[in-house]
Amino acid sequence: PAALAQANPVPAEGGDPNILNLPSYSKGLGQPVASEGGYGKPSQYEANVQRRPSPGLTQTTQASVSFAPLQSLFGIVTPSGLHFERHHQGWWDMDPAKHRLMLNGSDEKMLKRPMVFTMDEIMRLPSVSRFHFIECGANTGMEWGNVAVPTAQYTHGMLSCSEFTGVPLKILLDMAGADYKRGRYLLAEGADGSSMTRTIPMELVESGEVLVAYGQNGEMLRPQQGYPLRLVVPGVQGVSWVKYLRRIEVGDQPYATKDEAVHYIDLLPGGQHRQYSSTQECKSVVTTPSGGQVLLDKGYYQISGLAWSGRGKVKRVDVSVDGGRNWRTARLQEPVMSKCLTRFTLDWAWDGKPALVQSRAMDETGYVQPSYGQLRAVRGTRSIYHNNAIQTWLVQESGEVKNVQLS
Amino acid sequence: PAALAQANPVPAEGGDPNILNLPSYSKGLGQPVASEGGYGKPSQYEANVQRRPSPGLTQTTQASVSFAPLQSLFGIVTPSGLHFERHHQGWWDMDPAKHRLMLNGSDEKMLKRPMVFTMDEIMRLPSVSRFHFIECGANTGMEWGNVAVPTAQYTHGMLSCSEFTGVPLKILLDMAGADYKRGRYLLAEGADGSSMTRTIPMELVESGEVLVAYGQNGEMLRPQQGYPLRLVVPGVQGVSWVKYLRRIEVGDQPYATKDEAVHYIDLLPGGQHRQYSSTQECKSVVTTPSGGQVLLDKGYYQISGLAWSGRGKVKRVDVSVDGGRNWRTARLQEPVMSKCLTRFTLDWAWDGKPALVQSRAMDETGYVQPSYGQLRAVRGTRSIYHNNAIQTWLVQESGEVKNVQLS
Amino acid sequence: QPAGYPGIGREATPKEVAAWNIDVRPDFLGLPKGSGTVSRGQDVWESHCAACHGVFGESNEVFSPLIGGVTAEDVKTGHVARLNDKGFPGRTTFMKVSTVSTIWDYVNRAMPWNAPKSLSTDEVYSVVDYLLNLSGIVPDDFVLSDATMAQAQQRMPNRNGMTTDHGLWPGKGMGNGGKPDVKAVACMKDCAGEPKVASFLPDHARNNNGNLAEQQRLVGPQYGVDTTQPPG
Amino acid sequence: QPAGYPGIGREATPKEVAAWNIDVRPDFLGLPKGSGTVSRGQDVWESHCAACHGVFGESNEVFSPLIGGVTAEDVKTGHVARLNDKGFPGRTTFMKVSTVSTIWDYVNRAMPWNAPKSLSTDEVYSVVDYLLNLSGIVPDDFVLSDATMAQAQQRMPNRNGMTTDHGLWPGKGMGNGGKPDVKAVACMKDCAGEPKVASFLPDHARNNNGNLAEQQRLVGPQYGVDTTQPPG
Ligand code: HEC
Ligand code: HEC
Ligand SMILES: [Ca+2]
Ligand SMILES: [Ca+2]
Ligand SMILES: [Ca+2]
Ligand SMILES: [Ca+2]
Ligand SMILES: [Ca+2]
Ligand SMILES: [Ca+2]
Ligand SMILES: [Co+2]
Ligand SMILES: [Co+2]
C-alpha cells in the first residue's frame, strides 16, 4: 500500500472517530501466547520494511546483495531478519553437528599441531559478546561517479550492526601453538560453494578482536550470515568476515585470493589498484530525513543518522542543512562503542525551503569524513570500494527528499 | 529431535568423514538473496530454541505467559522473536495509522491542555534509544515455596532485554503543561481488551527515563510487545510497561488498578500485602550450565549467566560451585548499562563430582542479591512476586543439571 | 500550540477525553452516576460471567476463583484471616482486594473477557453489587451506586490488608524511599554451613514441562536431558 | 593435549588437512602437481563454463566478462593500459588480476559455479591454460603445469598493477601503517562556496528501484514518495 496521509486535524464531529468509536481490539479477546510457533514475527503493517536487492545491480540472485532498510531502522541494533546479505554463491542452512573448524599452517612449522574442532567444542570455550558494525567494502560503491540510486537503503544499506558472540581466535591459535613470529597472515576459508577466502592480519587477532563467532543478537547466526560459524573482524569490510567458516590457515604471506585480487581492490587515477585495502574508514549517513521520503509539514524534525569507524570509536558528528557551509554538532546516543554503529540526532525546524542535509563524522584518531570533492581528488571516480564520502540529501520545497551530489 | 552425541574422536579411517567427504554445500550453488520474503528466519536446526508456556501454569492461553529460552541465548540482546510474552487478554496487531495517544489530567487543573497525538507525530519528536531489561514481577514466582520447574527458561524466562527507541514521556507532559507539583502519579492505559492500567511515579518520568516507545531492537515493537506503542519504565516490573499505550493520565493519587490491587501485590508472613511494589531488585542467574542440561565430559566449561538491577548498574557478580561456601568474582562483559542485563562469565574446570552452581549479583547501590534463606526470613514463602533469590543448579555426577534449593 | 514542537499534537476535545477517561480511583474520582441491584446483578452474572467464573464465582476453570475465603469477621476487621492460613487452597479475588473501586473499574474496562466494555454502567453496578453480596459484604437489598459505594468500601474484607511500607516504589509519594528489606553480605570464603539440598523436582515430574532434550539447542557445551527416560 | 582446555579440540590428521588445505598462494605454495593444455582447456570450457561465461569468456549474462581489454603491449609492461581508459566499458577479470595463482585457486575451489570442486586438477590446469591463451598471455601450445606456471605469471598483463601503499591494511606487514590518504578538516562556519547540485537521478529514473512509497514504513515522521507518479 502507498503512504497514508499525515493528519491529526481538530475533528469536525467533536472528536476523532478513532477515539470516539472504540476499535474492535478494545472490545474483544486477542490472540494466545506462543501463537506463531514459538518464534514471533513483525506486525503485518511493517511489511514495507524489508531487505531488498537493487534492480539490475547483479546478474544473478546468488551472487548478489540485499540491502538493509536503514531509513526505517532505529537505534544501532539491526534486526537479524533485516541484516544485509552479500553472497557470492548463495546461502546454505548447514547442519551444525557436522560442521568442523580446522586450523592448519601454510607449512609444517607454522603450527605446533593442526587442529579440528566441532561446534560443541568451540561453544564450550571462553566467549565474549561485542557490538560491532559490518559494512561491505562495496557499500555506497554505486555512487562513486554520480548519483545512481534513490534511498539510504541502496546508498548505504550494505551496513548492519549486531551483538556478536564467539571465541577470540587467539585462544584457538594458542591451543594449536601458532608461530606468531613467522605467521603474520591468516587465511580464513568458508565451507560453502565459493569457499570464500580472505587474508587477515595477525595484528587484529593478537589484539583479541577477531572472533570465531556463532552468536548474533542473542541467538545463533542466521543462515544468510554464516550459520553456524563466521569470522568477526571488527572494523574490516564484510567480505573478510568469512561465513560458514571451516578453516583458518596461519601463513607468512598474503594469499591474493579472488576477492582480494580481482574484487575489493580500489582503482586509482592512473590505473593502479590498491590491494588488501580492508579497513572501513570513518563514515556517516543521515537516515531521517533521507532519499525517497516526503516531509509533509514544515516545523520540527529530529534529524537522525548513523556514524561508524573501522579505526575505533566515533568522537563527533556534525550536521549541516545548507550543503556544508555551516555545521552543528549532533548528540551521540550512548553507548558509543569501538567499531560499532553510533546513532546521532539533532533538532531541526524545517522552514519549508530547500535544504541540503549532510552529516560528517570524526573518529577517535581525529580522522574526518571527507566530502566527495576531497575523496575524488585522491581516488578519482572509478573505484567501487571504500566510498566514505559525505552523503547529501536535498529536501525540496515539495517535501520530497532526493539523493544529490554537490560540486 | 533429541540431543546428539558430543564426540570428536580421533577418526578410525584416518579422518573424520565430515571432513574427508565434502558436504553437498561445498559442492553446489546455494539459495538467492532476499529469498525469505525480505525478512529472514533462524536456521531450521534452531527449532528447539523457542519461547514456551509452562504447562498447567495458566488456565487460558490469552491470560498467560510464554517464557524466553534463556538457556540458549548469548550476550544481552533478546531476539525479538523470542522475547517473553505476558498477556492478560491476548495480543493484537493494531493499525498504527489509527492509533492515538491521549494525555489528560485526573482533574481539569492537572494539565494546561489535554492532548492527542498520532503515531506520525510521536515519531517526529526527539527520541532516544536505550538498552534495558524487562522482567515480569512474577518471574521466578513459581519457586517461592520450593522447586517447581526444571529449566532456566521456566525459572527466569519472564526476562528479556532490548534496545528501545522512543520519546521521553517528559517531553509530552511538558507540551501538555503538566502540573508537576500536584501530579505525582501517572496512570498508563492500554488500548487492548484488558486496557491494562498501572500507576507510575512521576519521579521516574522527571528523570527522563520513562519512554513512550515504538522501537525495539532497531525495528518497530512486535505486536506481542505492544505494537505500535508501549511505555518503557526502566527498572520497574514488566506489567507497568503498558502495551498498546493509548492514554496517560496525570493524577495526585495512585489508582489501585486490578493489577496493582489484586495481583502484583506481595503477600507477607502475617497476611498483609505490599502494594505498589514495582522495582525489580538486583538479581542474577547462571544460564550455562543450567537445569535440564547434560554436561557430557569433565573438563573446561565457561560458566555464563545474566545479572541485572532495577536500581542501576550491576557492579559485581560472584559465582560459587560449592553451594555458596566459596565464591569467585566473575568477568562482566562490557558495556555494563543501567537497568540493563549484564552478561557475566567465569572459567570452570568440572572435576566430574557433584557441584552446586550459584551466582550472586551486587548493584551500584551496594545491594547484594539474597539467598532463599535471607529472602524468606523477611517475606516468607507464599508471595508470587519479586523473587530475586540466588538460584542453585546441581550438576550431578551423570552430568545432568537439576534445579534445586538449599536449606 | 505548545512551544518547541509547533504542529505536533493537538488539544483533545472534551468528547474525546470522556470517551477514554474511564478509570475509577479508590476515592471514586471517575465513577459515573448510576446504580444497580443484586438481583439484576445476578441476571448479568448468569448471562455474561458465570460460564467462565462459575455461578457463585467459585470456578477455577479459566481463572482463579473470584469468590470465597472471606468471613463476616473479616468484614468487621478489614483483614482476611485466611491469608494467614497456609492450608487454604488458593487466594480468591475478594480475599485480596482492598478497594471496591478496583473491581468496578476492572469489570467496566475488561469484562466480560471476550467482550470487554460491552456492559452498561448500571449493569456494571449491578454485577459488582452481586459479587459484593456473594462475598457477604452487602445485603441482598443493597443498591450499589455512585452514592453508596463508599459504604461498601467500609466493609471490604481486606480493606486494611495493604501496606506501602516497603522499598519497591521508585518514587517519593509512597513507601520507605527505596530502602531494601533484605540486607545480604557478599561473603567470599567459608561462608555458609555445609549446603544441603532441601527441594528438587521428584523423578516422576521430570517430564512435566515436556521433553527437555527438545528444549535445548542441538549443539553447544551441553545438551538437553531426555526426560522421557528415567534419570541416569 | 594443549594446555588450558583439556578435552577440547584434537589434532587434525594429515588426510584431513590434505582434504581441505586447497589454497594456492602467489608463490605457488599449495599448487598440486599436474598439467593441462589449451585444447583440453577449450573442451572443459565449452562443456562446463561457456554456457555462463560465453565461448570466449566475453559474456556478461551471469557475471562481468572474464576476457577482453588486454593487449600484447600489456603483456610486456605488466600494466593494463585500458584501466586508464574511461571510455572502455567494464573491467574484465584479466584486466585486473595480477597473479595467475588467483585464477587457478578460484577455479579450483569455486567453479563451475553450480558444481564447485567438481573438476580434476588437470582439468583446472587446462581451463586456466585456455583462459590465459584467450587473453594472449600464453601461446596455443603452452602446457600449464606446476612447473610452468611461473612463466605464465611473468606475462600476466596486470602483474605490475597493484599497490599496497595505502592506509587500509590494519596490520604491519603491508601498507603504510594505517595513514589515511584523505585529510579533511572539520570546518564549522562559512565553510565551502555556494553549494551546487551536480548530480541527481533524472525524473524518468525515479521508479527504477520500485515504488519508494512501498519501501518506507506506513507511519512515521515522513512517508515514502509515490514514484509511480511524476514529481510535485
Ligand atoms: C470468557 C471468559 C470470561 C468471562 C465471560 C468473564 N470473565 Fe472475568 N475473567 C476471566 C479471565 C481469564 C480473567 C483473568 C484476566 C487476567 O488474567 O487479567 C478474569 C478476571 C476477572 C476479574 C478479576 C479477578 C482477579 O482476581 O484478577 C473479575 C472481577 C472478573 N473477571 C469479573 C467478571 C465479570 C463481572 C464478568 C461478566 C460481566 C466476567 N468476569 C466475565 C474470564 C472471563
Ligand atoms: C552456472 C554459471 C557458471 C558456470 C557454469 C561457470 N561460472 Fe564462472 N562464474 C559465474 C559467476 C556467477 C561468477 C561470479 C561469482 C562471484 O560473484 O563471486 C563466476 C566467476 C568466475 C571467475 C572469477 C571472475 C571474476 O572476475 O571474479 C572465473 C575465473 C570463472 N568464473 C571461471 C569459470 C570456469 C573456468 C568455469 C568452468 C569450469 C566456470 N567459471 C563456470 C558463473 C558460472
Ligand atoms: Ca595452504
Ligand atoms: Ca481519570
Ligand atoms: Ca500536525
Ligand atoms: Ca482447569
Ligand atoms: Ca572432547
Ligand atoms: Ca543480463
Ligand atoms: Co562485500
Ligand atoms: Co507480569
Coordinates of C-alpha atoms and ligand atoms in Angstrom, one line a residue, chain B residues 104-107 187 247 249-250 255, chain C residues 17 20-25 29-30, ligand 4:
Chain B
N104 CA -5.3 14.0 30.3
G105 CA -5.4 15.0 33.9
S106 CA -7.3 13.4 36.8
D107 CA -8.9 16.8 37.2
L187 CA -1.9 6.3 35.0
R247 CA -3.6 7.1 27.4
E249 CA -3.4 10.5 32.9
V250 CA -1.6 12.7 35.4
Y255 CA -5.1 4.3 41.1
Chain C
V17 CA -11.4 12.7 26.9
W20 CA -11.3 7.2 27.1
N21 CA -11.1 8.6 30.6
I22 CA -12.8 5.7 32.2
D23 CA -10.6 4.9 35.2
V24 CA -12.1 5.0 38.7
R25 CA -9.8 5.7 41.6
L29 CA -13.0 10.0 41.2
G30 CA -14.1 9.0 37.8
Ligands
CA4 CA -9.4 9.6 35.1

